[in-house]
């Protein structure tokens, strides 16, 4: 398959965008799209001081890389969770973040949870939860706490995370299965800061599929930690991602559509009291008298009318 923009062979074919590109044009496309999302969702501009939370994984390092090349003032924050039992996960991921920062001459702050609180995340989880559940809740709370605190204390305007579309859609899917309205209300690529002490948070990669950020990281030669955190095994979001990938195989673009339709529905007031007005906006169908929201005829009448007319055109 050839690149859409030149005569070289394509290295990636994105079925959902009907677009195949060579290495050079893919990096160009990815960078351009990132800038487009930043502007379209009014995330930040060149005057803002940005802090990106880096885990040493592909998404956060790709985000740091692309923003640096776009000319933004962006520093990194790595939170050492002390997850080292058997796998040395935290140690290795910290090294990846440090190597990247050093090679690009970028500033990386490191928070060491053991130094701050006297216990690593797995140990803290054992102490508080007595091993009954995964350490992810305590881990998530801790990460959010330090991201917010370091961001505000050091005078950053915006905190960025590398969540991609697959991450966001898996969370949305889980929240929808359980109709967690509070989480659904807050799920957004841009969360405004608040006077009470929350920093503005944004996710510039929320419209990229995971394989798109992976391709960028690979093609740019960025070295990242490939292993997942050992505690991620068996996580619900991983299962949701698998299910969603099966759906996407049958219908390319389904994940993007699911997420963007959610944002649109929310912007139109799905979760606001005014939404009820729309439900009340019913009137009788001019043909059958059944209630409908369509301007003239109800869906039933329109559908059967279409059947009749198609059938009569065939005889
Ligand atoms: S929450 Fe859980 Fe992650 Fe923390 S303990 Fe590992 S899997 S790192 S995204
Ligand atoms: Zn090309
Ligand atoms: Zn506190």
Short mmCIF file of C-alpha atoms and ligand atoms in Angstrom, two decimals:
data_model
loop_
_atom_site.label_atom_id
_atom_site.label_comp_id
_atom_site.label_asym_id
_atom_site.label_seq_id
_atom_site.Cartn_x
_atom_site.Cartn_y
_atom_site.Cartn_z
CA UNK A 1 0.00 0.00 0.00
CA UNK A 2 1.27 3.46 -0.95
CA UNK A 3 1.37 6.61 1.19
CA UNK A 4 -1.51 8.99 0.39
CA UNK A 5 0.92 11.93 0.11
CA UNK A 6 3.96 10.51 -1.71
CA UNK A 7 5.13 7.43 -3.61
CA UNK A 8 6.75 5.62 -0.68
CA UNK A 9 5.23 2.55 0.97
CA UNK A 10 2.83 3.23 3.81
CA UNK A 11 3.88 2.13 7.32
CA UNK A 12 0.41 2.55 8.79
CA UNK A 13 -3.10 2.16 7.44
CA UNK A 14 -5.80 3.81 9.53
CA UNK A 15 -9.04 2.21 8.41
CA UNK A 16 -11.16 4.49 10.54
CA UNK A 17 -9.72 7.55 8.74
CA UNK A 18 -9.28 5.77 5.38
CA UNK A 19 -5.71 7.00 5.42
CA UNK A 20 -2.37 5.24 4.80
CA UNK A 21 0.91 7.12 5.32
CA UNK A 22 4.67 6.64 5.14
CA UNK A 23 6.84 7.24 8.20
CA UNK A 24 7.65 10.88 7.45
CA UNK A 25 4.11 11.86 6.55
CA UNK A 26 2.70 9.95 9.52
CA UNK A 27 4.82 11.94 11.99
CA UNK A 28 3.79 15.13 10.20
CA UNK A 29 0.08 14.12 10.33
CA UNK A 30 0.26 13.13 14.00
CA UNK A 31 1.92 16.40 15.01
CA UNK A 32 -0.56 18.43 12.99
CA UNK A 33 -3.53 16.58 14.49
CA UNK A 34 -2.23 17.14 18.03
CA UNK A 35 -2.04 20.88 17.40
CA UNK A 36 -5.51 20.81 15.85
CA UNK A 37 -7.04 19.11 18.92
CA UNK A 38 -5.29 21.58 21.26
CA UNK A 39 -6.84 24.48 19.37
CA UNK A 40 -10.24 22.95 18.72
CA UNK A 41 -10.78 22.18 22.41
CA UNK A 42 -9.00 25.37 23.58
CA UNK A 43 -6.64 23.42 25.80
CA UNK A 44 -3.72 25.88 26.14
CA UNK A 45 -1.44 28.14 24.15
CA UNK A 46 2.24 28.97 23.81
CA UNK A 47 2.14 31.37 26.79
CA UNK A 48 1.04 28.68 29.25
CA UNK A 49 3.41 26.75 31.48
CA UNK A 50 2.60 23.08 31.04
CA UNK A 51 3.31 20.06 33.19
CA UNK A 52 2.97 16.62 31.64
CA UNK A 53 2.58 13.60 33.90
CA UNK A 54 4.97 10.98 32.52
CA UNK A 55 4.80 7.32 33.43
CA UNK A 56 7.64 6.15 31.18
CA UNK A 57 5.03 4.55 28.90
CA UNK A 58 4.48 5.29 25.22
CA UNK A 59 1.60 7.75 25.46
CA UNK A 60 3.03 10.20 27.97
CA UNK A 61 6.49 10.22 26.35
CA UNK A 62 4.95 10.70 22.90
CA UNK A 63 2.92 13.60 24.29
CA UNK A 64 5.96 15.24 25.83
CA UNK A 65 7.90 14.75 22.59
CA UNK A 66 5.27 16.16 20.28
CA UNK A 67 4.54 19.20 22.48
CA UNK A 68 8.23 19.97 22.78
CA UNK A 69 8.53 19.89 19.00
CA UNK A 70 5.49 22.11 18.63
CA UNK A 71 7.34 24.72 20.73
CA UNK A 72 5.37 24.55 24.00
CA UNK A 73 7.01 25.20 27.40
CA UNK A 74 6.48 21.78 28.89
CA UNK A 75 8.14 20.10 31.87
CA UNK A 76 7.62 16.53 33.08
CA UNK A 77 6.54 14.99 36.36
CA UNK A 78 7.28 11.39 37.25
CA UNK A 79 5.69 9.85 40.35
CA UNK A 80 7.68 6.93 41.72
CA UNK A 81 5.06 4.62 43.22
CA UNK A 82 7.55 2.05 44.46
CA UNK A 83 6.00 -0.85 42.51
CA UNK A 84 9.10 -3.02 42.24
CA UNK A 85 8.24 -6.41 43.63
CA UNK A 86 9.48 -9.06 41.12
CA UNK A 87 9.22 -6.75 38.09
CA UNK A 88 11.12 -3.54 39.02
CA UNK A 89 8.30 -1.76 37.23
CA UNK A 90 8.72 1.64 38.90
CA UNK A 91 12.49 1.59 38.69
CA UNK A 92 12.52 0.74 34.99
CA UNK A 93 9.76 3.18 34.05
CA UNK A 94 11.53 5.99 35.93
CA UNK A 95 14.73 5.25 34.02
CA UNK A 96 12.86 5.52 30.70
CA UNK A 97 11.45 8.92 31.71
CA UNK A 98 14.85 10.15 32.87
CA UNK A 99 16.65 8.94 29.74
CA UNK A 100 14.10 10.69 27.53
CA UNK A 101 14.28 13.96 29.49
CA UNK A 102 18.07 13.92 29.44
CA UNK A 103 18.29 13.21 25.70
CA UNK A 104 15.89 16.04 24.87
CA UNK A 105 17.30 18.38 27.51
CA UNK A 106 13.95 18.70 29.28
CA UNK A 107 13.12 19.29 32.97
CA UNK A 108 11.75 16.32 34.87
CA UNK A 109 10.57 16.53 38.50
CA UNK A 110 10.41 13.29 40.44
CA UNK A 111 8.18 12.62 43.41
CA UNK A 112 9.09 9.57 45.45
CA UNK A 113 6.06 8.26 47.30
CA UNK A 114 8.21 6.21 49.70
CA UNK A 115 10.16 9.31 50.69
CA UNK A 116 7.01 11.40 50.99
CA UNK A 117 4.83 8.96 52.89
CA UNK A 118 7.12 6.23 54.16
CA UNK A 119 5.52 3.37 52.21
CA UNK A 120 5.35 2.18 48.62
CA UNK A 121 1.92 1.84 47.00
CA UNK A 122 1.64 -2.00 47.29
CA UNK A 123 2.68 -1.83 50.93
CA UNK A 124 0.25 1.00 51.66
CA UNK A 125 -2.52 -1.00 49.98
CA UNK A 126 -1.73 -4.05 52.09
CA UNK A 127 -1.82 -1.96 55.21
CA UNK A 128 -5.06 -0.16 54.53
CA UNK A 129 -6.95 -2.71 52.45
CA UNK A 130 -5.28 -5.83 53.89
CA UNK A 131 -4.82 -7.24 50.39
CA UNK A 132 -8.57 -7.52 49.83
CA UNK A 133 -8.44 -5.50 46.67
CA UNK A 134 -5.93 -4.18 44.15
CA UNK A 135 -3.74 -1.21 45.09
CA UNK A 136 -5.18 0.80 42.19
CA UNK A 137 -7.55 2.93 44.22
CA UNK A 138 -4.87 4.14 46.60
CA UNK A 139 -2.49 4.49 43.65
CA UNK A 140 -4.93 6.59 41.62
CA UNK A 141 -5.69 8.87 44.54
CA UNK A 142 -1.97 9.34 45.20
CA UNK A 143 -1.14 10.11 41.58
CA UNK A 144 -3.97 12.65 41.28
CA UNK A 145 -2.93 14.25 44.56
CA UNK A 146 0.70 14.82 43.51
CA UNK A 147 -0.15 15.87 39.97
CA UNK A 148 -2.44 18.55 41.35
CA UNK A 149 -0.19 19.65 44.18
CA UNK A 150 3.06 19.84 42.20
CA UNK A 151 1.23 21.54 39.34
CA UNK A 152 -0.19 24.28 41.55
CA UNK A 153 2.78 24.66 43.93
CA UNK A 154 5.18 25.13 41.04
CA UNK A 155 2.99 27.63 39.22
CA UNK A 156 1.98 25.58 36.19
CA UNK A 157 -1.13 26.64 34.27
CA UNK A 158 -2.17 23.24 32.99
CA UNK A 159 -1.57 19.60 33.84
CA UNK A 160 -1.51 17.17 30.92
CA UNK A 161 -1.90 13.41 30.77
CA UNK A 162 -1.31 11.07 27.84
CA UNK A 163 -4.68 9.27 27.89
CA UNK A 164 -5.61 8.10 24.40
CA UNK A 165 -8.97 7.29 22.84
CA UNK A 166 -8.84 3.63 23.88
CA UNK A 167 -8.30 4.64 27.51
CA UNK A 168 -11.11 7.17 27.44
CA UNK A 169 -13.56 4.87 25.66
CA UNK A 170 -12.88 2.01 28.09
CA UNK A 171 -13.61 4.32 31.03
CA UNK A 172 -16.72 5.66 29.31
CA UNK A 173 -17.91 2.12 28.61
CA UNK A 174 -17.45 1.13 32.27
CA UNK A 175 -19.18 4.26 33.52
CA UNK A 176 -22.06 3.71 31.12
CA UNK A 177 -22.51 0.05 32.04
CA UNK A 178 -22.98 1.17 35.62
CA UNK A 179 -24.64 4.52 34.80
CA UNK A 180 -22.26 6.38 37.04
CA UNK A 181 -23.69 9.81 36.37
CA UNK A 182 -21.17 11.66 38.53
CA UNK A 183 -18.21 10.17 36.65
CA UNK A 184 -19.94 10.64 33.32
CA UNK A 185 -20.50 14.32 34.06
CA UNK A 186 -16.84 14.83 34.85
CA UNK A 187 -15.39 12.75 32.00
CA UNK A 188 -14.00 15.26 29.54
CA UNK A 189 -10.83 16.04 27.57
CA UNK A 190 -10.68 19.39 29.39
CA UNK A 191 -11.40 19.83 33.10
CA UNK A 192 -11.37 23.45 34.18
CA UNK A 193 -9.36 24.40 37.25
CA UNK A 194 -11.19 25.73 40.26
CA UNK A 195 -10.63 28.45 42.82
CA UNK A 196 -10.88 25.78 45.51
CA UNK A 197 -7.54 24.41 44.36
CA UNK A 198 -7.82 22.22 41.32
CA UNK A 199 -5.45 22.74 38.43
CA UNK A 200 -6.79 22.77 34.88
CA UNK A 201 -6.36 19.27 33.38
CA UNK A 202 -6.30 18.30 29.72
CA UNK A 203 -5.82 15.20 27.57
CA UNK A 204 -4.51 16.28 24.15
CA UNK A 205 -4.33 12.67 22.83
CA UNK A 206 -7.94 11.77 23.60
CA UNK A 207 -8.80 11.47 19.91
CA UNK A 208 -5.89 9.23 18.93
CA UNK A 209 -6.30 5.47 18.86
CA UNK A 210 -3.76 3.60 20.95
CA UNK A 211 -2.09 2.17 17.85
CA UNK A 212 -1.64 5.71 16.53
CA UNK A 213 0.29 6.88 19.60
CA UNK A 214 2.23 3.59 19.55
CA UNK A 215 3.15 4.14 15.90
CA UNK A 216 4.35 7.69 16.61
CA UNK A 217 6.51 6.52 19.54
CA UNK A 218 7.98 3.71 17.45
CA UNK A 219 8.68 5.86 14.39
CA UNK A 220 10.30 8.59 16.50
CA UNK A 221 12.53 5.95 18.12
CA UNK A 222 11.39 6.76 21.67
CA UNK A 223 12.37 4.11 24.20
CA UNK A 224 9.55 3.41 26.67
CA UNK A 225 8.50 0.79 29.19
CA UNK A 226 6.53 -1.84 27.35
CA UNK A 227 5.38 -3.85 30.34
CA UNK A 228 2.15 -2.91 32.05
CA UNK A 229 2.13 -2.33 35.78
CA UNK A 230 1.84 -5.85 37.32
CA UNK A 231 -1.31 -4.74 39.15
CA UNK A 232 -3.05 -3.93 35.86
CA UNK A 233 -3.48 -7.67 35.15
CA UNK A 234 -7.14 -8.55 35.31
CA UNK A 235 -8.25 -4.92 35.45
CA UNK A 236 -11.74 -4.28 34.12
CA UNK A 237 -10.56 -1.58 31.73
CA UNK A 238 -8.32 -4.11 29.96
CA UNK A 239 -11.31 -6.39 29.44
CA UNK A 240 -13.41 -3.47 28.18
CA UNK A 241 -10.66 -2.56 25.72
CA UNK A 242 -10.72 -6.11 24.31
CA UNK A 243 -14.49 -6.03 23.87
CA UNK A 244 -14.36 -2.59 22.25
CA UNK A 245 -11.59 -3.74 19.91
CA UNK A 246 -13.79 -6.60 18.73
CA UNK A 247 -16.55 -4.12 17.94
CA UNK A 248 -14.10 -1.81 16.19
CA UNK A 249 -12.88 -4.65 13.95
CA UNK A 250 -16.38 -5.04 12.57
CA UNK A 251 -17.07 -1.32 12.43
CA UNK A 252 -13.95 0.85 12.03
CA UNK A 253 -14.49 4.22 13.72
CA UNK A 254 -16.92 2.89 16.32
CA UNK A 255 -14.75 3.87 19.30
CA UNK A 256 -14.21 7.41 18.07
CA UNK A 257 -17.88 7.80 17.29
CA UNK A 258 -18.90 6.44 20.70
CA UNK A 259 -16.73 8.98 22.49
CA UNK A 260 -17.46 12.00 20.32
CA UNK A 261 -21.21 11.30 20.40
CA UNK A 262 -21.00 11.17 24.19
CA UNK A 263 -19.31 14.59 24.30
CA UNK A 264 -21.91 15.98 21.92
CA UNK A 265 -24.82 14.55 23.90
CA UNK A 266 -23.38 16.02 27.06
CA UNK A 267 -22.90 19.43 25.43
CA UNK A 268 -26.53 19.28 24.30
CA UNK A 269 -27.67 18.80 27.88
CA UNK A 270 -28.10 15.02 28.25
CA UNK A 271 -27.30 15.27 31.95
CA UNK A 272 -28.93 18.63 32.63
CA UNK A 273 -32.52 19.17 33.80
CA UNK A 274 -33.30 21.01 30.54
CA UNK A 275 -32.92 17.68 28.76
CA UNK A 276 -36.46 16.84 29.84
CA UNK A 277 -37.84 19.63 27.72
CA UNK A 278 -36.82 17.69 24.64
CA UNK A 279 -38.67 14.61 25.83
CA UNK A 280 -41.79 16.78 26.24
CA UNK A 281 -41.43 18.17 22.73
CA UNK A 282 -43.82 15.62 21.26
CA UNK A 283 -46.77 16.06 18.91
CA UNK A 284 -49.11 13.71 17.05
CA UNK A 285 -47.96 12.25 13.74
CA UNK A 286 -49.98 13.81 10.90
CA UNK A 287 -50.68 10.38 9.49
CA UNK A 288 -51.44 8.05 12.39
CA UNK A 289 -51.78 10.34 15.39
CA UNK A 290 -49.19 8.50 17.48
CA UNK A 291 -46.76 10.78 19.37
CA UNK A 292 -43.51 11.68 17.63
CA UNK A 293 -40.66 14.19 17.87
CA UNK A 294 -40.18 14.21 14.08
CA UNK A 295 -41.62 17.31 12.34
CA UNK A 296 -44.49 15.67 10.38
CA UNK A 297 -44.75 11.90 10.32
CA UNK A 298 -43.57 9.40 12.90
CA UNK A 299 -40.73 6.99 12.22
CA UNK A 300 -43.14 4.12 11.80
CA UNK A 301 -45.16 5.89 9.11
CA UNK A 302 -42.08 7.12 7.29
CA UNK A 303 -40.53 3.68 7.32
CA UNK A 304 -43.61 1.87 6.01
CA UNK A 305 -44.21 4.57 3.46
CA UNK A 306 -40.72 3.94 2.17
CA UNK A 307 -41.40 0.20 2.02
CA UNK A 308 -44.62 0.75 0.07
CA UNK A 309 -43.08 3.17 -2.40
CA UNK A 310 -40.04 0.96 -3.01
CA UNK A 311 -42.29 -2.03 -3.51
CA UNK A 312 -44.59 -0.22 -5.94
CA UNK A 313 -41.61 1.07 -7.95
CA UNK A 314 -40.56 -2.56 -8.49
CA UNK A 315 -43.86 -3.73 -10.05
S1 LIG B 1 -3.34 2.32 39.17
FE1 LIG B 1 -3.05 0.15 39.48
FE2 LIG B 1 -2.08 1.63 37.49
FE3 LIG B 1 -1.29 2.14 39.96
S2 LIG B 1 -1.27 0.09 40.79
FE4 LIG B 1 -0.48 -0.10 38.73
S3 LIG B 1 -2.30 -0.61 37.56
S4 LIG B 1 -0.01 2.00 38.20
S5 LIG B 1 -2.59 2.83 35.75
ZN1 LIG B 2 4.59 9.84 2.33
ZN1 LIG B 3 -4.94 16.52 52.39
#
